[in-house]
Amino acid sequence: MIKATLAVLMLTISASIFSPVWAASSTACVFESSGVDLQKIKSSKHVIGFEEIEKKVRYTGNLKGVGGFYLELFGCNHYGARLTVLLGPDDDAKVFRRALRVVPELLFTKRDSLKVKKALLDIQADGFTTPLHLADLAKELGLTDVSVQVTEVEGMGLLVFQFYGG
């Protein structure tokens, strides 16, 4: 019970900490054009307990063998998504690598997923508090930005993967 409460709290805090400037716009946003296929995530063999928190905007669930996740979709001046994954209390490179294999499958088409996985191959689980922007990958996918960030908070790892375009 305490771990579940801590997990939800950490995901909520991370969502506010890692909010990009472009998502904090004061203009009304239409979240239907994020570019993410929610049915694909919902039916994925890697996802357990996919739930909608806020209609067409925020979702939560669990990645098998990895940990809980929080997904936020957006479509304002830019479109895209941010996926925050709780990697668990262990600093386990195996869990981190599994997350980097699964996340692209959930967020991108099969063809683009392969490109993203290839770009993520060299990323280390050591943790870096500032986002690592993957400019070459963003250009290849026709996006404005793709970034990944790994942070440790109270012994729990957080992986934040986000992309936007438009």
mmCIF file with all atom_site columns, C-alpha atoms in Angstrom:
data_model
loop_
_atom_site.group_PDB
_atom_site.id
_atom_site.type_symbol
_atom_site.label_atom_id
_atom_site.label_alt_id
_atom_site.label_comp_id
_atom_site.label_asym_id
_atom_site.label_entity_id
_atom_site.label_seq_id
_atom_site.pdbx_PDB_ins_code
_atom_site.Cartn_x
_atom_site.Cartn_y
_atom_site.Cartn_z
_atom_site.occupancy
_atom_site.B_iso_or_equiv
_atom_site.pdbx_formal_charge
_atom_site.auth_seq_id
_atom_site.auth_comp_id
_atom_site.auth_asym_id
_atom_site.auth_atom_id
_atom_site.pdbx_PDB_model_num
ATOM 1   C CA . MET A 1 1   ? 0.000   0.000  0.000   1.00 0.00 ? 1   MET A CA 1
ATOM 2   C CA . ILE A 1 2   ? 2.782   2.415  0.920   1.00 0.00 ? 2   ILE A CA 1
ATOM 3   C CA . LYS A 1 3   ? 4.741   1.531  -2.228  1.00 0.00 ? 3   LYS A CA 1
ATOM 4   C CA . ALA A 1 4   ? 1.652   2.086  -4.410  1.00 0.00 ? 4   ALA A CA 1
ATOM 5   C CA . THR A 1 5   ? 0.974   5.461  -2.786  1.00 0.00 ? 5   THR A CA 1
ATOM 6   C CA . LEU A 1 6   ? 4.626   6.445  -3.161  1.00 0.00 ? 6   LEU A CA 1
ATOM 7   C CA . ALA A 1 7   ? 4.591   5.397  -6.820  1.00 0.00 ? 7   ALA A CA 1
ATOM 8   C CA . VAL A 1 8   ? 1.504   7.497  -7.617  1.00 0.00 ? 8   VAL A CA 1
ATOM 9   C CA . LEU A 1 9   ? 2.948   10.454 -5.713  1.00 0.00 ? 9   LEU A CA 1
ATOM 10  C CA . MET A 1 10  ? 6.275   10.225 -7.552  1.00 0.00 ? 10  MET A CA 1
ATOM 11  C CA . LEU A 1 11  ? 4.611   9.982  -10.951 1.00 0.00 ? 11  LEU A CA 1
ATOM 12  C CA . THR A 1 12  ? 2.439   12.988 -10.169 1.00 0.00 ? 12  THR A CA 1
ATOM 13  C CA . ILE A 1 13  ? 5.398   15.023 -8.928  1.00 0.00 ? 13  ILE A CA 1
ATOM 14  C CA . SER A 1 14  ? 7.506   14.065 -11.927 1.00 0.00 ? 14  SER A CA 1
ATOM 15  C CA . ALA A 1 15  ? 4.732   15.091 -14.282 1.00 0.00 ? 15  ALA A CA 1
ATOM 16  C CA . SER A 1 16  ? 4.778   18.585 -12.832 1.00 0.00 ? 16  SER A CA 1
ATOM 17  C CA . ILE A 1 17  ? 8.579   18.803 -12.563 1.00 0.00 ? 17  ILE A CA 1
ATOM 18  C CA . PHE A 1 18  ? 9.203   17.755 -16.147 1.00 0.00 ? 18  PHE A CA 1
ATOM 19  C CA . SER A 1 19  ? 6.404   19.783 -17.740 1.00 0.00 ? 19  SER A CA 1
ATOM 20  C CA . PRO A 1 20  ? 7.751   21.377 -20.868 1.00 0.00 ? 20  PRO A CA 1
ATOM 21  C CA . VAL A 1 21  ? 7.256   25.066 -21.515 1.00 0.00 ? 21  VAL A CA 1
ATOM 22  C CA . TRP A 1 22  ? 5.253   24.409 -24.665 1.00 0.00 ? 22  TRP A CA 1
ATOM 23  C CA . ALA A 1 23  ? 2.663   22.368 -22.765 1.00 0.00 ? 23  ALA A CA 1
ATOM 24  C CA . ALA A 1 24  ? 2.073   25.191 -20.294 1.00 0.00 ? 24  ALA A CA 1
ATOM 25  C CA . SER A 1 25  ? 0.562   27.416 -22.933 1.00 0.00 ? 25  SER A CA 1
ATOM 26  C CA . SER A 1 26  ? -2.508  29.388 -21.935 1.00 0.00 ? 26  SER A CA 1
ATOM 27  C CA . THR A 1 27  ? -4.283  28.530 -25.189 1.00 0.00 ? 27  THR A CA 1
ATOM 28  C CA . ALA A 1 28  ? -6.937  25.827 -25.304 1.00 0.00 ? 28  ALA A CA 1
ATOM 29  C CA . CYS A 1 29  ? -5.513  22.562 -26.582 1.00 0.00 ? 29  CYS A CA 1
ATOM 30  C CA . VAL A 1 30  ? -7.014  19.718 -28.553 1.00 0.00 ? 30  VAL A CA 1
ATOM 31  C CA . PHE A 1 31  ? -5.511  16.488 -27.289 1.00 0.00 ? 31  PHE A CA 1
ATOM 32  C CA . GLU A 1 32  ? -6.892  14.194 -29.984 1.00 0.00 ? 32  GLU A CA 1
ATOM 33  C CA . SER A 1 33  ? -3.964  14.765 -32.330 1.00 0.00 ? 33  SER A CA 1
ATOM 34  C CA . SER A 1 34  ? -1.065  13.585 -30.153 1.00 0.00 ? 34  SER A CA 1
ATOM 35  C CA . GLY A 1 35  ? 0.072   11.004 -32.698 1.00 0.00 ? 35  GLY A CA 1
ATOM 36  C CA . VAL A 1 36  ? -0.165  8.172  -30.143 1.00 0.00 ? 36  VAL A CA 1
ATOM 37  C CA . ASP A 1 37  ? -2.432  5.150  -30.773 1.00 0.00 ? 37  ASP A CA 1
ATOM 38  C CA . LEU A 1 38  ? -4.143  4.546  -27.420 1.00 0.00 ? 38  LEU A CA 1
ATOM 39  C CA . GLN A 1 39  ? -5.729  1.280  -28.611 1.00 0.00 ? 39  GLN A CA 1
ATOM 40  C CA . LYS A 1 40  ? -2.248  -0.072 -29.327 1.00 0.00 ? 40  LYS A CA 1
ATOM 41  C CA . ILE A 1 41  ? -1.147  0.761  -25.782 1.00 0.00 ? 41  ILE A CA 1
ATOM 42  C CA . LYS A 1 42  ? -4.330  -0.608 -24.253 1.00 0.00 ? 42  LYS A CA 1
ATOM 43  C CA . SER A 1 43  ? -3.993  -3.943 -26.061 1.00 0.00 ? 43  SER A CA 1
ATOM 44  C CA . SER A 1 44  ? -0.204  -4.262 -25.715 1.00 0.00 ? 44  SER A CA 1
ATOM 45  C CA . LYS A 1 45  ? 1.109   -7.423 -24.064 1.00 0.00 ? 45  LYS A CA 1
ATOM 46  C CA . HIS A 1 46  ? 3.527   -5.162 -22.153 1.00 0.00 ? 46  HIS A CA 1
ATOM 47  C CA . VAL A 1 47  ? 0.782   -3.106 -20.432 1.00 0.00 ? 47  VAL A CA 1
ATOM 48  C CA . ILE A 1 48  ? -1.310  -4.028 -17.398 1.00 0.00 ? 48  ILE A CA 1
ATOM 49  C CA . GLY A 1 49  ? -4.163  -1.936 -16.005 1.00 0.00 ? 49  GLY A CA 1
ATOM 50  C CA . PHE A 1 50  ? -4.258  0.897  -18.535 1.00 0.00 ? 50  PHE A CA 1
ATOM 51  C CA . GLU A 1 51  ? -6.620  3.570  -17.156 1.00 0.00 ? 51  GLU A CA 1
ATOM 52  C CA . GLU A 1 52  ? -7.787  6.963  -18.316 1.00 0.00 ? 52  GLU A CA 1
ATOM 53  C CA . ILE A 1 53  ? -7.273  9.656  -15.676 1.00 0.00 ? 53  ILE A CA 1
ATOM 54  C CA . GLU A 1 54  ? -8.423  12.631 -17.730 1.00 0.00 ? 54  GLU A CA 1
ATOM 55  C CA . LYS A 1 55  ? -10.320 12.080 -20.964 1.00 0.00 ? 55  LYS A CA 1
ATOM 56  C CA . LYS A 1 56  ? -8.034  12.156 -24.021 1.00 0.00 ? 56  LYS A CA 1
ATOM 57  C CA . VAL A 1 57  ? -5.197  13.684 -21.985 1.00 0.00 ? 57  VAL A CA 1
ATOM 58  C CA . ARG A 1 58  ? -3.775  11.633 -19.072 1.00 0.00 ? 58  ARG A CA 1
ATOM 59  C CA . TYR A 1 59  ? -3.431  7.892  -18.559 1.00 0.00 ? 59  TYR A CA 1
ATOM 60  C CA . THR A 1 60  ? -1.759  5.511  -16.162 1.00 0.00 ? 60  THR A CA 1
ATOM 61  C CA . GLY A 1 61  ? -0.843  1.860  -16.114 1.00 0.00 ? 61  GLY A CA 1
ATOM 62  C CA . ASN A 1 62  ? 1.916   -0.624 -15.473 1.00 0.00 ? 62  ASN A CA 1
ATOM 63  C CA . LEU A 1 63  ? 4.612   -1.961 -17.797 1.00 0.00 ? 63  LEU A CA 1
ATOM 64  C CA . LYS A 1 64  ? 5.216   -5.660 -17.144 1.00 0.00 ? 64  LYS A CA 1
ATOM 65  C CA . GLY A 1 65  ? 8.615   -6.227 -15.587 1.00 0.00 ? 65  GLY A CA 1
ATOM 66  C CA . VAL A 1 66  ? 9.370   -2.495 -15.435 1.00 0.00 ? 66  VAL A CA 1
ATOM 67  C CA . GLY A 1 67  ? 6.983   -0.443 -13.256 1.00 0.00 ? 67  GLY A CA 1
ATOM 68  C CA . GLY A 1 68  ? 4.129   2.025  -13.280 1.00 0.00 ? 68  GLY A CA 1
ATOM 69  C CA . PHE A 1 69  ? 3.761   4.723  -15.894 1.00 0.00 ? 69  PHE A CA 1
ATOM 70  C CA . TYR A 1 70  ? 2.016   8.030  -16.449 1.00 0.00 ? 70  TYR A CA 1
ATOM 71  C CA . LEU A 1 71  ? 1.209   9.109  -20.017 1.00 0.00 ? 71  LEU A CA 1
ATOM 72  C CA . GLU A 1 72  ? 0.284   12.643 -20.991 1.00 0.00 ? 72  GLU A CA 1
ATOM 73  C CA . LEU A 1 73  ? -0.822  13.498 -24.532 1.00 0.00 ? 73  LEU A CA 1
ATOM 74  C CA . PHE A 1 74  ? -0.924  16.966 -25.992 1.00 0.00 ? 74  PHE A CA 1
ATOM 75  C CA . GLY A 1 75  ? -1.764  18.748 -29.194 1.00 0.00 ? 75  GLY A CA 1
ATOM 76  C CA . CYS A 1 76  ? -1.543  22.538 -28.998 1.00 0.00 ? 76  CYS A CA 1
ATOM 77  C CA . ASN A 1 77  ? 0.853   24.400 -31.224 1.00 0.00 ? 77  ASN A CA 1
ATOM 78  C CA . HIS A 1 78  ? 2.794   21.145 -31.183 1.00 0.00 ? 78  HIS A CA 1
ATOM 79  C CA . TYR A 1 79  ? 1.600   17.556 -30.833 1.00 0.00 ? 79  TYR A CA 1
ATOM 80  C CA . GLY A 1 80  ? 3.184   14.716 -28.918 1.00 0.00 ? 80  GLY A CA 1
ATOM 81  C CA . ALA A 1 81  ? 3.384   12.824 -25.673 1.00 0.00 ? 81  ALA A CA 1
ATOM 82  C CA . ARG A 1 82  ? 5.356   12.438 -22.483 1.00 0.00 ? 82  ARG A CA 1
ATOM 83  C CA . LEU A 1 83  ? 5.669   9.033  -20.838 1.00 0.00 ? 83  LEU A CA 1
ATOM 84  C CA . THR A 1 84  ? 7.042   8.889  -17.296 1.00 0.00 ? 84  THR A CA 1
ATOM 85  C CA . VAL A 1 85  ? 7.990   5.404  -16.114 1.00 0.00 ? 85  VAL A CA 1
ATOM 86  C CA . LEU A 1 86  ? 8.741   4.471  -12.515 1.00 0.00 ? 86  LEU A CA 1
ATOM 87  C CA . LEU A 1 87  ? 11.650  2.034  -12.729 1.00 0.00 ? 87  LEU A CA 1
ATOM 88  C CA . GLY A 1 88  ? 11.355  0.650  -9.212  1.00 0.00 ? 88  GLY A CA 1
ATOM 89  C CA . PRO A 1 89  ? 13.479  0.677  -6.092  1.00 0.00 ? 89  PRO A CA 1
ATOM 90  C CA . ASP A 1 90  ? 16.384  -1.175 -7.699  1.00 0.00 ? 90  ASP A CA 1
ATOM 91  C CA . ASP A 1 91  ? 19.038  0.476  -9.796  1.00 0.00 ? 91  ASP A CA 1
ATOM 92  C CA . ASP A 1 92  ? 18.728  -2.331 -12.283 1.00 0.00 ? 92  ASP A CA 1
ATOM 93  C CA . ALA A 1 93  ? 20.141  -1.772 -15.759 1.00 0.00 ? 93  ALA A CA 1
ATOM 94  C CA . LYS A 1 94  ? 18.094  -4.741 -17.011 1.00 0.00 ? 94  LYS A CA 1
ATOM 95  C CA . VAL A 1 95  ? 14.812  -3.021 -16.084 1.00 0.00 ? 95  VAL A CA 1
ATOM 96  C CA . PHE A 1 96  ? 16.048  0.217  -17.651 1.00 0.00 ? 96  PHE A CA 1
ATOM 97  C CA . ARG A 1 97  ? 16.944  -1.586 -20.912 1.00 0.00 ? 97  ARG A CA 1
ATOM 98  C CA . ARG A 1 98  ? 13.544  -3.320 -20.949 1.00 0.00 ? 98  ARG A CA 1
ATOM 99  C CA . ALA A 1 99  ? 11.825  0.057  -20.575 1.00 0.00 ? 99  ALA A CA 1
ATOM 100 C CA . LEU A 1 100 ? 13.832  1.482  -23.491 1.00 0.00 ? 100 LEU A CA 1
ATOM 101 C CA . ARG A 1 101 ? 12.721  -1.457 -25.671 1.00 0.00 ? 101 ARG A CA 1
ATOM 102 C CA . VAL A 1 102 ? 9.032   -1.241 -24.743 1.00 0.00 ? 102 VAL A CA 1
ATOM 103 C CA . VAL A 1 103 ? 8.431   2.531  -24.732 1.00 0.00 ? 103 VAL A CA 1
ATOM 104 C CA . PRO A 1 104 ? 9.079   3.051  -28.476 1.00 0.00 ? 104 PRO A CA 1
ATOM 105 C CA . GLU A 1 105 ? 6.764   0.129  -29.320 1.00 0.00 ? 105 GLU A CA 1
ATOM 106 C CA . LEU A 1 106 ? 3.960   1.794  -27.403 1.00 0.00 ? 106 LEU A CA 1
ATOM 107 C CA . LEU A 1 107 ? 4.361   5.325  -28.731 1.00 0.00 ? 107 LEU A CA 1
ATOM 108 C CA . PHE A 1 108 ? 5.368   4.926  -32.372 1.00 0.00 ? 108 PHE A CA 1
ATOM 109 C CA . THR A 1 109 ? 4.508   3.004  -35.518 1.00 0.00 ? 109 THR A CA 1
ATOM 110 C CA . LYS A 1 110 ? 6.500   -0.170 -36.076 1.00 0.00 ? 110 LYS A CA 1
ATOM 111 C CA . ARG A 1 111 ? 8.845   1.512  -38.572 1.00 0.00 ? 111 ARG A CA 1
ATOM 112 C CA . ASP A 1 112 ? 9.486   4.544  -36.369 1.00 0.00 ? 112 ASP A CA 1
ATOM 113 C CA . SER A 1 113 ? 9.776   2.342  -33.275 1.00 0.00 ? 113 SER A CA 1
ATOM 114 C CA . LEU A 1 114 ? 12.802  0.611  -34.794 1.00 0.00 ? 114 LEU A CA 1
ATOM 115 C CA . LYS A 1 115 ? 14.469  3.988  -35.416 1.00 0.00 ? 115 LYS A CA 1
ATOM 116 C CA . VAL A 1 116 ? 13.806  5.102  -31.839 1.00 0.00 ? 116 VAL A CA 1
ATOM 117 C CA . LYS A 1 117 ? 15.113  1.838  -30.353 1.00 0.00 ? 117 LYS A CA 1
ATOM 118 C CA . LYS A 1 118 ? 18.304  2.171  -32.400 1.00 0.00 ? 118 LYS A CA 1
ATOM 119 C CA . ALA A 1 119 ? 18.800  5.747  -31.145 1.00 0.00 ? 119 ALA A CA 1
ATOM 120 C CA . LEU A 1 120 ? 18.299  4.644  -27.519 1.00 0.00 ? 120 LEU A CA 1
ATOM 121 C CA . LEU A 1 121 ? 20.833  1.787  -27.664 1.00 0.00 ? 121 LEU A CA 1
ATOM 122 C CA . ASP A 1 122 ? 23.763  3.809  -26.321 1.00 0.00 ? 122 ASP A CA 1
ATOM 123 C CA . ILE A 1 123 ? 21.922  5.538  -23.475 1.00 0.00 ? 123 ILE A CA 1
ATOM 124 C CA . GLN A 1 124 ? 23.286  4.547  -20.053 1.00 0.00 ? 124 GLN A CA 1
ATOM 125 C CA . ALA A 1 125 ? 21.233  3.968  -16.910 1.00 0.00 ? 125 ALA A CA 1
ATOM 126 C CA . ASP A 1 126 ? 23.586  6.096  -14.799 1.00 0.00 ? 126 ASP A CA 1
ATOM 127 C CA . GLY A 1 127 ? 21.049  8.907  -14.628 1.00 0.00 ? 127 GLY A CA 1
ATOM 128 C CA . PHE A 1 128 ? 21.155  12.394 -15.996 1.00 0.00 ? 128 PHE A CA 1
ATOM 129 C CA . THR A 1 129 ? 18.952  15.072 -14.545 1.00 0.00 ? 129 THR A CA 1
ATOM 130 C CA . THR A 1 130 ? 18.728  17.233 -17.641 1.00 0.00 ? 130 THR A CA 1
ATOM 131 C CA . PRO A 1 131 ? 16.913  15.872 -20.691 1.00 0.00 ? 131 PRO A CA 1
ATOM 132 C CA . LEU A 1 132 ? 19.053  14.323 -23.397 1.00 0.00 ? 132 LEU A CA 1
ATOM 133 C CA . HIS A 1 133 ? 17.733  15.765 -26.664 1.00 0.00 ? 133 HIS A CA 1
ATOM 134 C CA . LEU A 1 134 ? 18.012  13.434 -29.646 1.00 0.00 ? 134 LEU A CA 1
ATOM 135 C CA . ALA A 1 135 ? 18.114  15.989 -32.466 1.00 0.00 ? 135 ALA A CA 1
ATOM 136 C CA . ASP A 1 136 ? 19.127  13.534 -35.203 1.00 0.00 ? 136 ASP A CA 1
ATOM 137 C CA . LEU A 1 137 ? 16.291  11.183 -34.272 1.00 0.00 ? 137 LEU A CA 1
ATOM 138 C CA . ALA A 1 138 ? 13.789  14.047 -34.150 1.00 0.00 ? 138 ALA A CA 1
ATOM 139 C CA . LYS A 1 139 ? 14.844  15.146 -37.631 1.00 0.00 ? 139 LYS A CA 1
ATOM 140 C CA . GLU A 1 140 ? 14.613  11.579 -38.962 1.00 0.00 ? 140 GLU A CA 1
ATOM 141 C CA . LEU A 1 141 ? 11.084  11.194 -37.558 1.00 0.00 ? 141 LEU A CA 1
ATOM 142 C CA . GLY A 1 142 ? 9.962   14.632 -38.762 1.00 0.00 ? 142 GLY A CA 1
ATOM 143 C CA . LEU A 1 143 ? 9.518   15.899 -35.199 1.00 0.00 ? 143 LEU A CA 1
ATOM 144 C CA . THR A 1 144 ? 10.633  19.073 -33.474 1.00 0.00 ? 144 THR A CA 1
ATOM 145 C CA . ASP A 1 145 ? 12.154  17.325 -30.443 1.00 0.00 ? 145 ASP A CA 1
ATOM 146 C CA . VAL A 1 146 ? 12.673  13.898 -28.889 1.00 0.00 ? 146 VAL A CA 1
ATOM 147 C CA . SER A 1 147 ? 14.182  13.676 -25.415 1.00 0.00 ? 147 SER A CA 1
ATOM 148 C CA . VAL A 1 148 ? 14.881  11.151 -22.714 1.00 0.00 ? 148 VAL A CA 1
ATOM 149 C CA . GLN A 1 149 ? 15.722  11.769 -19.085 1.00 0.00 ? 149 GLN A CA 1
ATOM 150 C CA . VAL A 1 150 ? 16.594  9.469  -16.195 1.00 0.00 ? 150 VAL A CA 1
ATOM 151 C CA . THR A 1 151 ? 16.450  10.681 -12.611 1.00 0.00 ? 151 THR A CA 1
ATOM 152 C CA . GLU A 1 152 ? 16.691  8.992  -9.247  1.00 0.00 ? 152 GLU A CA 1
ATOM 153 C CA . VAL A 1 153 ? 14.344  10.170 -6.499  1.00 0.00 ? 153 VAL A CA 1
ATOM 154 C CA . GLU A 1 154 ? 14.415  8.513  -3.079  1.00 0.00 ? 154 GLU A CA 1
ATOM 155 C CA . GLY A 1 155 ? 15.953  5.344  -4.492  1.00 0.00 ? 155 GLY A CA 1
ATOM 156 C CA . MET A 1 156 ? 13.373  5.093  -7.280  1.00 0.00 ? 156 MET A CA 1
ATOM 157 C CA . GLY A 1 157 ? 14.352  5.613  -10.897 1.00 0.00 ? 157 GLY A CA 1
ATOM 158 C CA . LEU A 1 158 ? 12.250  7.771  -13.201 1.00 0.00 ? 158 LEU A CA 1
ATOM 159 C CA . LEU A 1 159 ? 12.499  7.544  -16.973 1.00 0.00 ? 159 LEU A CA 1
ATOM 160 C CA . VAL A 1 160 ? 10.879  10.412 -18.862 1.00 0.00 ? 160 VAL A CA 1
ATOM 161 C CA . PHE A 1 161 ? 10.538  10.007 -22.616 1.00 0.00 ? 161 PHE A CA 1
ATOM 162 C CA . GLN A 1 162 ? 8.864   12.740 -24.617 1.00 0.00 ? 162 GLN A CA 1
ATOM 163 C CA . PHE A 1 163 ? 8.450   13.873 -28.163 1.00 0.00 ? 163 PHE A CA 1
ATOM 164 C CA . TYR A 1 164 ? 6.709   16.684 -29.962 1.00 0.00 ? 164 TYR A CA 1
ATOM 165 C CA . GLY A 1 165 ? 6.365   17.970 -33.456 1.00 0.00 ? 165 GLY A CA 1
ATOM 166 C CA . GLY A 1 166 ? 4.459   20.407 -35.531 1.00 0.00 ? 166 GLY A CA 1
#
